[in-house]
XYZ file of C-alpha atoms in Angstrom:
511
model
C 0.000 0.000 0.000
C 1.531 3.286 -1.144
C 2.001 6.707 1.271
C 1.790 10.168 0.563
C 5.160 10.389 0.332
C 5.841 7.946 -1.890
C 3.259 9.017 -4.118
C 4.725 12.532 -4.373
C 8.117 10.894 -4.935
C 7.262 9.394 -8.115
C 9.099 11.442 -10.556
C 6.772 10.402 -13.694
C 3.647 12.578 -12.032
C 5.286 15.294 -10.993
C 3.380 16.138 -8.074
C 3.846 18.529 -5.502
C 3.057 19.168 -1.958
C 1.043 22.309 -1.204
C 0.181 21.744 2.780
C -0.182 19.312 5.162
C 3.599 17.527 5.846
C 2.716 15.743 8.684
C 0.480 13.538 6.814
C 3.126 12.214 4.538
C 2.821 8.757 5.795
C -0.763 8.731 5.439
C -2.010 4.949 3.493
C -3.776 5.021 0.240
C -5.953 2.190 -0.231
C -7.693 3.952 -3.369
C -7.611 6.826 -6.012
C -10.752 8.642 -6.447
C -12.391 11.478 -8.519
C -15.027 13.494 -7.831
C -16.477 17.383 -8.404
C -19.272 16.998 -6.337
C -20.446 19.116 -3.554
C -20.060 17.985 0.140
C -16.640 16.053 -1.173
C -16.434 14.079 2.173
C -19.608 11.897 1.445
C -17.816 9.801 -1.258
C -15.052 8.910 1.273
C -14.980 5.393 2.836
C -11.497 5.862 4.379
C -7.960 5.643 2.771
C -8.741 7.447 -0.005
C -6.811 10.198 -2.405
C -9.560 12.427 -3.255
C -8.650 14.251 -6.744
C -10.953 17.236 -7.938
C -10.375 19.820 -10.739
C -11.679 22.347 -7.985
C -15.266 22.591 -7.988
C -15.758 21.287 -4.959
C -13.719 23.390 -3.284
C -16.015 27.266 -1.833
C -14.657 30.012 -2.195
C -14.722 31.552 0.937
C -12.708 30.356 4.398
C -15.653 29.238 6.418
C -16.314 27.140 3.272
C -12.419 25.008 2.883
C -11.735 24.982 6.494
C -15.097 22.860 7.308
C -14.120 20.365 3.952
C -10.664 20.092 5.245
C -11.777 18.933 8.825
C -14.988 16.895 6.554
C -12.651 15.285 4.668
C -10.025 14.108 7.648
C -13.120 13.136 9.744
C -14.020 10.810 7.069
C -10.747 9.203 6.581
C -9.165 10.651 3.514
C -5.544 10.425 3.259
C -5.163 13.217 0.526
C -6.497 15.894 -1.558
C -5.365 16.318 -5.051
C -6.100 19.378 -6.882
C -5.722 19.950 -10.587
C -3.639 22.774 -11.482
C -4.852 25.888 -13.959
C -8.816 23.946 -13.575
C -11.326 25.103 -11.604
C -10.366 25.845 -8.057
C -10.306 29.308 -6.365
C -7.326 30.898 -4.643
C -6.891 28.378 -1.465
C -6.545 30.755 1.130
C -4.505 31.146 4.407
C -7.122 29.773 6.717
C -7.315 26.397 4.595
C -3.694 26.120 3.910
C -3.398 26.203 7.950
C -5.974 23.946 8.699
C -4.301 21.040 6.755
C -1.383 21.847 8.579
C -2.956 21.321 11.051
C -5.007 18.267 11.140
C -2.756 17.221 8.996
C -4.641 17.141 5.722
C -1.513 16.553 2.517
C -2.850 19.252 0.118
C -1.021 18.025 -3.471
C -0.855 20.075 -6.897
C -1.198 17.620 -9.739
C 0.246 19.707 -12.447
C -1.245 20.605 -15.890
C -2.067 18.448 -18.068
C -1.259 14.913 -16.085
C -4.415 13.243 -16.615
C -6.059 12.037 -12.880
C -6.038 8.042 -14.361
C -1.904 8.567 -14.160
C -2.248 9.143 -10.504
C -5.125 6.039 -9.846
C -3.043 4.164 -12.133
C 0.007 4.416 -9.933
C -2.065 4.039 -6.854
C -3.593 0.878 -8.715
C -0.431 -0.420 -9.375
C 0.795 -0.784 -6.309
C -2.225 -2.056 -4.158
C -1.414 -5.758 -5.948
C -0.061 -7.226 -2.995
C -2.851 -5.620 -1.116
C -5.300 -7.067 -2.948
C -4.297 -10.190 -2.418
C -3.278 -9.225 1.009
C -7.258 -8.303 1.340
C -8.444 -11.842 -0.335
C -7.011 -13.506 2.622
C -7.991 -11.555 5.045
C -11.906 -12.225 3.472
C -12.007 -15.396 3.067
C -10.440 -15.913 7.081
C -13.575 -13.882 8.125
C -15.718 -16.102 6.341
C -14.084 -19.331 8.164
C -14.774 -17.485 11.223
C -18.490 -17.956 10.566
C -17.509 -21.744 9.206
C -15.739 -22.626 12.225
C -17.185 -20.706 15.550
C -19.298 -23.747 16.697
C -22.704 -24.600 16.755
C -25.444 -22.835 19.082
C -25.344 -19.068 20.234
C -21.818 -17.665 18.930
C -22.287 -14.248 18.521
C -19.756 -13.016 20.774
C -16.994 -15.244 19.486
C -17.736 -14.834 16.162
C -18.057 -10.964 16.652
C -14.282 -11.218 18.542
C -13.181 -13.424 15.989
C -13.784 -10.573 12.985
C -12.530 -7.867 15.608
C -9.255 -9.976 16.130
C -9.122 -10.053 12.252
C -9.879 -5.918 11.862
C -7.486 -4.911 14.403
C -10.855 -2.778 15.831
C -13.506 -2.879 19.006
C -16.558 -3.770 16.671
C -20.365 -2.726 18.541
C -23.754 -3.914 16.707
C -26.413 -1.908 17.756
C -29.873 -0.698 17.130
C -29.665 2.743 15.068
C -32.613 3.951 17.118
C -31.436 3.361 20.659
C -27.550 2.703 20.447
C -28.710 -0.682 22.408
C -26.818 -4.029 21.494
C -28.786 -5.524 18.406
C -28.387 -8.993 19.810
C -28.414 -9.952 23.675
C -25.265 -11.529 23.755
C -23.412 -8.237 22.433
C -21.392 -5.778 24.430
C -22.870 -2.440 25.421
C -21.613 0.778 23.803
C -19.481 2.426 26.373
C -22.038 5.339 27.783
C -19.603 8.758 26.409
C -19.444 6.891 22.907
C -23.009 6.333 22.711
C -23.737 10.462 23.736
C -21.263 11.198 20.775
C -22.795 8.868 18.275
C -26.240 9.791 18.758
C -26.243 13.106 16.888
C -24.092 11.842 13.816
C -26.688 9.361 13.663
C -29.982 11.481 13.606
C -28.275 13.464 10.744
C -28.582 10.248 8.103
C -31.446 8.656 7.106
C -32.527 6.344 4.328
C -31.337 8.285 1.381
C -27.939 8.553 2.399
C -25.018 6.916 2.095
C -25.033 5.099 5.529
C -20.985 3.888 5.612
C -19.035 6.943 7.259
C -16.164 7.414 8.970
C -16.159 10.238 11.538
C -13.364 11.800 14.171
C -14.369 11.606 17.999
C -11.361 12.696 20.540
C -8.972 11.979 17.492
C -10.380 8.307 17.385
C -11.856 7.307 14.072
C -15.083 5.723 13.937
C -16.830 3.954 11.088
C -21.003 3.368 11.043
C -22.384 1.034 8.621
C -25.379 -0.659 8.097
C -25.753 -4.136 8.475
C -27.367 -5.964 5.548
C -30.512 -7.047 5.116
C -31.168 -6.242 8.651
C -33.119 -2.789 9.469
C -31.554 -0.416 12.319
C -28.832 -2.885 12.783
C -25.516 -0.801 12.794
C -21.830 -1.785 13.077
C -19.735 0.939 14.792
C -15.962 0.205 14.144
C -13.400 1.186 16.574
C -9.750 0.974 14.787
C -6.817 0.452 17.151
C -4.076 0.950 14.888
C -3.159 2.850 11.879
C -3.767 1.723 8.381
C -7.382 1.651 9.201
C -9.425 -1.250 8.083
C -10.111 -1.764 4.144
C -13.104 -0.460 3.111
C -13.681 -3.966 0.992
C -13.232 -5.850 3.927
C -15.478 -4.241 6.668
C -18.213 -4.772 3.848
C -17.461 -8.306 3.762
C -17.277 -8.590 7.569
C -20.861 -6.687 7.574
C -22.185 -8.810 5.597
C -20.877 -11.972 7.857
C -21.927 -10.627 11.053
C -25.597 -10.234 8.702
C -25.689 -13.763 7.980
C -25.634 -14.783 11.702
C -28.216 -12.709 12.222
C -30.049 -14.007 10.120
C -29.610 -17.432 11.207
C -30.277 -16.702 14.713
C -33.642 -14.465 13.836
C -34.420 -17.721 11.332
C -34.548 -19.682 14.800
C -36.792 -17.128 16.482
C -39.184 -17.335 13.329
C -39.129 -21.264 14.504
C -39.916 -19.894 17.958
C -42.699 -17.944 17.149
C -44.726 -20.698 15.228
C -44.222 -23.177 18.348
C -45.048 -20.499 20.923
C -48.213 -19.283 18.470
C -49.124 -22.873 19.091
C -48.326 -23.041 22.741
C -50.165 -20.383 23.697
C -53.410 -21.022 21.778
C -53.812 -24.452 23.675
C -52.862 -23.129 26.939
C -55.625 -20.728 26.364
C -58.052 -23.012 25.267
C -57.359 -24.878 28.514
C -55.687 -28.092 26.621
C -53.105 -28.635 29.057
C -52.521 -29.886 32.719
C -50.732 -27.612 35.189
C -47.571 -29.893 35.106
C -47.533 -30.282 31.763
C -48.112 -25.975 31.150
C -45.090 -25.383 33.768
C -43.179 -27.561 31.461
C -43.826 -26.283 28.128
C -43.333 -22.978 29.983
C -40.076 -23.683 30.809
C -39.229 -24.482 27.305
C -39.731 -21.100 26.629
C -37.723 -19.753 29.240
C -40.702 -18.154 30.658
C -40.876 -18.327 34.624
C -44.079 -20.881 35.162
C -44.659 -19.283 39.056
C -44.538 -15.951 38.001
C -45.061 -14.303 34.883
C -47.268 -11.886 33.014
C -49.555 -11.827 29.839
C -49.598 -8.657 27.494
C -51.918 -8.285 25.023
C -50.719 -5.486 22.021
C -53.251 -3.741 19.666
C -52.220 -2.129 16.623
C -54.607 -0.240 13.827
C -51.525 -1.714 11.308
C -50.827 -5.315 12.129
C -47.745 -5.076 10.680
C -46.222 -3.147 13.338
C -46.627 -5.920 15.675
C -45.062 -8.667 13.624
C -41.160 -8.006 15.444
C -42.081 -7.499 18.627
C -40.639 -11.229 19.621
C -37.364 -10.137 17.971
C -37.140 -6.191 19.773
C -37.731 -8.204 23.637
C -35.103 -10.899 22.607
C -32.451 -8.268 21.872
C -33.180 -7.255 24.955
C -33.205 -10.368 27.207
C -36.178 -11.451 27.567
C -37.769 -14.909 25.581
C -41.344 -14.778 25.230
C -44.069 -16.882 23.488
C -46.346 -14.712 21.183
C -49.828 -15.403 19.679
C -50.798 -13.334 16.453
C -54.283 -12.806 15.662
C -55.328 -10.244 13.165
C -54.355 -6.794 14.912
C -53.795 -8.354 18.560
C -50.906 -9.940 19.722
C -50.518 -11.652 23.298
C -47.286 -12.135 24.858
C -46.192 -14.427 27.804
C -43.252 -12.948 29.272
C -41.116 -13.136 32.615
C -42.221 -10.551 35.417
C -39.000 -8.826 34.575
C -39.912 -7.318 31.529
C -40.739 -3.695 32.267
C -43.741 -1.067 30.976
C -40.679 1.145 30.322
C -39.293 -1.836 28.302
C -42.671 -2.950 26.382
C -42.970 0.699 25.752
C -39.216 0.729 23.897
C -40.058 -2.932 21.899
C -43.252 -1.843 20.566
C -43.732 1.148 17.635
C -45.568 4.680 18.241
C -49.355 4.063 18.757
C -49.454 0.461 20.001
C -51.814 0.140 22.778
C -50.865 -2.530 25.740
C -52.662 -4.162 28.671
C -50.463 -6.239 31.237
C -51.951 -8.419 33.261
C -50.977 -8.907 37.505
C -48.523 -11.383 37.767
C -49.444 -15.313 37.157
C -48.738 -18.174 37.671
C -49.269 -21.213 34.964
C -52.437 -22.212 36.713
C -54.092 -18.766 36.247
C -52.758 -18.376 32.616
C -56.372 -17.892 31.377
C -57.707 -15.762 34.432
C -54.421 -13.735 32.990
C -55.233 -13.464 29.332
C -58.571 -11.733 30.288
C -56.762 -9.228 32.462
C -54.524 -8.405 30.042
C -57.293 -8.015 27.528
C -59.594 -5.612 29.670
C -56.293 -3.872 30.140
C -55.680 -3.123 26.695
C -59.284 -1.783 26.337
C -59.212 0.340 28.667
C -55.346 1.922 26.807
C -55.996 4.968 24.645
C -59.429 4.804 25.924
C -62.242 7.591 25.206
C -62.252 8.718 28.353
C -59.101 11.440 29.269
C -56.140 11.023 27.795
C -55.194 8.161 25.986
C -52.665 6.107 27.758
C -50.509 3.288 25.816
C -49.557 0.741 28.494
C -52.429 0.036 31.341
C -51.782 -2.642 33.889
C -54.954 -4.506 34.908
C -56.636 -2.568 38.121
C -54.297 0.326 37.463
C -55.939 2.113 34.491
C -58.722 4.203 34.090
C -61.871 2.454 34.426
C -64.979 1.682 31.969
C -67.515 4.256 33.122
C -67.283 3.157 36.556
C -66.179 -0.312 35.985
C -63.155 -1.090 37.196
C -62.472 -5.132 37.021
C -63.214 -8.029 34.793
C -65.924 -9.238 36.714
C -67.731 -6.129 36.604
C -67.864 -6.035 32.735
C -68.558 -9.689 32.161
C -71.273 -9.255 34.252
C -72.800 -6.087 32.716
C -72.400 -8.150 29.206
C -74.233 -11.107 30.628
C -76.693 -9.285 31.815
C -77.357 -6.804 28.678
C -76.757 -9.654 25.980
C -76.530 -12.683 28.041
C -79.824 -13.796 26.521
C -78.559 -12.473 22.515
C -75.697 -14.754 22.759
C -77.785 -17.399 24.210
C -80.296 -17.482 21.681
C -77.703 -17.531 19.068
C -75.879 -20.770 20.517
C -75.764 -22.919 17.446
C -77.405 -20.796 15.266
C -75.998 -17.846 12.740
C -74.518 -15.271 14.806
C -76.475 -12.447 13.383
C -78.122 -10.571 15.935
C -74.880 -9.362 17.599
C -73.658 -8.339 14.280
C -76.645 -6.701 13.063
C -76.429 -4.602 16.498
C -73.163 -3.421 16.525
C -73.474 -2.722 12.368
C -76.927 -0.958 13.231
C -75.324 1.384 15.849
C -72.160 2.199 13.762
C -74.196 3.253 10.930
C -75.875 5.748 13.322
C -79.146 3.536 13.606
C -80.108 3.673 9.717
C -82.109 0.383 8.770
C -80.873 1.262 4.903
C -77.236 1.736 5.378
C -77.700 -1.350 7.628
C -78.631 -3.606 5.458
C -76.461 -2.193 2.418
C -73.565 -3.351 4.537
C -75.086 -6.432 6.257
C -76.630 -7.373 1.896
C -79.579 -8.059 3.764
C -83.228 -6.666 3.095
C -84.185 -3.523 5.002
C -86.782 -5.554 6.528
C -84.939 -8.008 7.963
C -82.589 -5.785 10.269
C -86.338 -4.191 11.289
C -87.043 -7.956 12.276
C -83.788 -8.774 13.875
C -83.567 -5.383 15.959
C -86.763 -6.021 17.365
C -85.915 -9.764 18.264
C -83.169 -8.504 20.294
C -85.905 -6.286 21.975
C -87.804 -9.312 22.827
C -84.837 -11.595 23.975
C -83.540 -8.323 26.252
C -86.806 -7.201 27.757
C -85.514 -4.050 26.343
C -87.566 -0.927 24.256
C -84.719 -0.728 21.540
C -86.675 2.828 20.146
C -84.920 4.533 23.539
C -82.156 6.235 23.682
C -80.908 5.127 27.250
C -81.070 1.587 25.572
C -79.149 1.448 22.547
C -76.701 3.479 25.247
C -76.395 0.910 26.998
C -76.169 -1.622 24.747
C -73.293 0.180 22.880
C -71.907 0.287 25.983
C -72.094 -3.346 26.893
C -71.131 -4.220 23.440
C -67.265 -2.309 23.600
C -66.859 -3.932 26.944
C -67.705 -7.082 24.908
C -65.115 -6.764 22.191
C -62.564 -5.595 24.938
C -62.526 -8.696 26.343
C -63.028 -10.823 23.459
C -59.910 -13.636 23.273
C -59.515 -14.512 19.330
C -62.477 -12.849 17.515
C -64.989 -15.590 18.841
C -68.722 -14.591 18.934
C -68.904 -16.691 22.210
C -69.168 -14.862 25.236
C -66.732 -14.451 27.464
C -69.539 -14.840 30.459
C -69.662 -18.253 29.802
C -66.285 -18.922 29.567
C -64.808 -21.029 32.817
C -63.116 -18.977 34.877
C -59.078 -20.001 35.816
């Protein structure tokens, strides 16, 4: 790999050295060429950066800020083509790369810029092959680090190979991305945080910057969102660029195979959990599967999520795992129910979940009252973002605001049972129409037309089923206070409601 200094003493180019002598025994890895503004962005780290000037302002402000751009990024030199297009570099500039140190060189008219990459080329053979090596020993590192849970071996092993401290984090939080990875050092993370919120999507996310003259690198991991490797050099040359993509990309791959197992985990625990609930399994044998899980059978909670876009709920299983804690999660529709340890914070559910998910938490439990627990966490969650005051994400059963005065489970499966006790009762075997009907009939603002446009039924027929319910109810369904009340009785209803079932939960046994 050629220096500065040996680049300027190549008598064939003619170069010459305007500022910047202390860098003389910077490294190039690479010869590049651009004009474009904001020069920095097109630096990766080792890099002679040639221009014919027009990236260089005018004015001192302007040259001082892409002299320190340029060094925090990891250039090792600036070419400039003579009698082109740059203005007069001026004092403040020249002293800058003195400074930092920045080599400033003068490639003199008419030497074409390819002389200089050629040169550069030329002598990065035995780097190249220098680089092969080093690729294809990173790749044996995920070959050869054993079977099970690795990370941190295989993460030391491509540190060890880098000559760096390597982090993998989440890009939102600076947290570790996987559980088993090291914490960034607190000062780091304060530092990083900025430099972060100033790239997004349509960047080029693979920068080097200057801290405390320590150069770090961010780069996105692939094909995993918000997972970010932060690179640490310890020594001078600094990592090749070609290489840190190819160690990304490892450290990707067992990702993905670890992630690939928690997919496996999530079908198994979707399964779990929908017996458990459905009462299919002894205590012994629910303390046992429990365990399997890693979830703490004598005390543990049940969380039920809600989300307007399902999607949002679909790596929630992944964001607690980073973060330590194993769960078993059933999907259904826009709901998803957790079983997690007792551990597992609101200030932690509350980090794992996006903007606008709403969360009930039931009291602690133990595997004998896992059912008794899925219908607190489910009042919970209807009572979060309520209608009444402000809306409130997380609610913990008995701690959230209650329903009109209601303030329990048993409260509101009795005021279902006894508004539309005798509607589900009636409909036990039959069509479940009558519910439907109701809740359709009061949505569309008690219009028998728009009712049966979106029911496809005749107008007459919602006439006939709105009065049955009168008759099963005892109620006049042409007051007010009534359809009130059965509104009422009919969001309590759907609060509590496990998977989507018609049956009510009144007649469900109790845990």
């Amino acid at each position: 790999m050629i220096t500065v200094a040996e680049l300027l003493a190549e008598p064939q180019l003619g170069l010459s050295l305007i500022a910047g002598s202390e860098g003389l025994g910077n490294r190039i890895t690479w010869a590049h060429t651009s004009d474009l503004p904001r020069l920095w962005e097109w630096v990766t780290g080792g890099e002679i950066m040639m221009t014919n000037g027009l990236s260089i302002p005018p004015d001192a402000a302007g040259q001082v800020e892409l002299a320190q751009a340029l060094v925090g990024a990891g250039t090792s030199a600036l070419a400039i083509g003579e009698k082109m297009h740059a203005p007069q570099l001026l004092p403040e500039f020249l002293d800058a790369c003195n400074a930092l140190p920045l080599p400033v060189i003068n490639v003199p008219y008419p030497l074409p810029f390819i002389a200089i990459a050629r040169s550069v080329a030329e002598s990065s053979h035995l780097e190249e092959s220098r680089r092969l090596r080093q690729t294809a020993r990173i790749y044996d590192l995920l070959r050869f680090a054993g079977a099970g849970n690795h990370w941190q071996k295989l993460l030391h092993g491509v540190a060890a190979e880098l000559d760096s401290q390597l982090f993998v984090v989440d890009r939102r939080c600076l947290h570790p991305w996987h559980p088993d990875g090291e914490t960034l050092p607190a000062k780091l993370a304060e530092e990083l945080k900025p430099l972060i919120g100033q790239t997004s999507g349509a960047t080029k996310n693979f920068q080097w910057h200057r801290l405390d003259q320590q150069h770090i690198l961010m780069m996105d991991i692939p094909t995993h969102a918000n997972a970010l490797l932060v690179v640490l050099p310890a020594s001078e040359p600094h990592p090749d660029a070609i290489v840190l993509l190819h160690a990304a990309t490892v450290l990707g791959l067992e990702l993905s195979r670890t992630v690939l197992g928690l997919e496996n985990r999530l079908r198994l625990g979707a399964e779990f959990l929908l017996q458990a609930f459905d009462g299919r399994y002894g205590i012994t044998d629910l303390e046992s599967r429990l365990s399997e899980f890693k979830i703490p059978a004598q005390e543990f909670l049940v969380v039920s999520m809600s989300s307007d876009e399902g999607q949002h709920l679909a790596n929630v299983h992944v964001d607690l795992w980073r973060h330590g804690f194993a769960t078993a999660c059933l999907r259904n529709f826009n709901r998803l129910h957790v079983a997690v340890s007792t551990e597992c914070s609101a200030e932690l559910l509350r980090h794992a979940v996006a903007p606008g998910i709403r969360i009930g938490v039931s009291t602690p439990t133990t595997a004998s009252g896992i059912q008794r627990a899925l219908q607190e966490s489910l009042w919970a969650l209807g009572t979060a973002g309520g209608t009444t005051g402000a809306a409130r994400q997380l609610v913990r059963y008995a701690e959230g605001p209650s329903w009109l005065g209601l303030t329990s489970y048993e409260e509101g499966k009795a005021l279902v049972q006894r508004l539309l006790g005798p509607v589900f009762e009636y409909e036990r075997g039959r069509e479940p129409d009558l519910i439907l009907t109701l809740k359709t009939y009061l949505e569309m603002q008690r219009s028998w037309q728009k009712t049966a446009a979106a029911l496809f039924a005749h107008r007459q027929t919602i006439i006939y089923r709105i009065r049955k319910i009168g008759d099963l109810t005892g109620l006049d369904m042409t007051e007010t206070s009534t359809l009130a009340q059965l509104w009422f009785a009919l969001q309590i209803h759907e609060a509590m409601e496990i998977r989507g079932s018609s049956a009510p939960l009144a007649s469900q046994s109790p845990a």
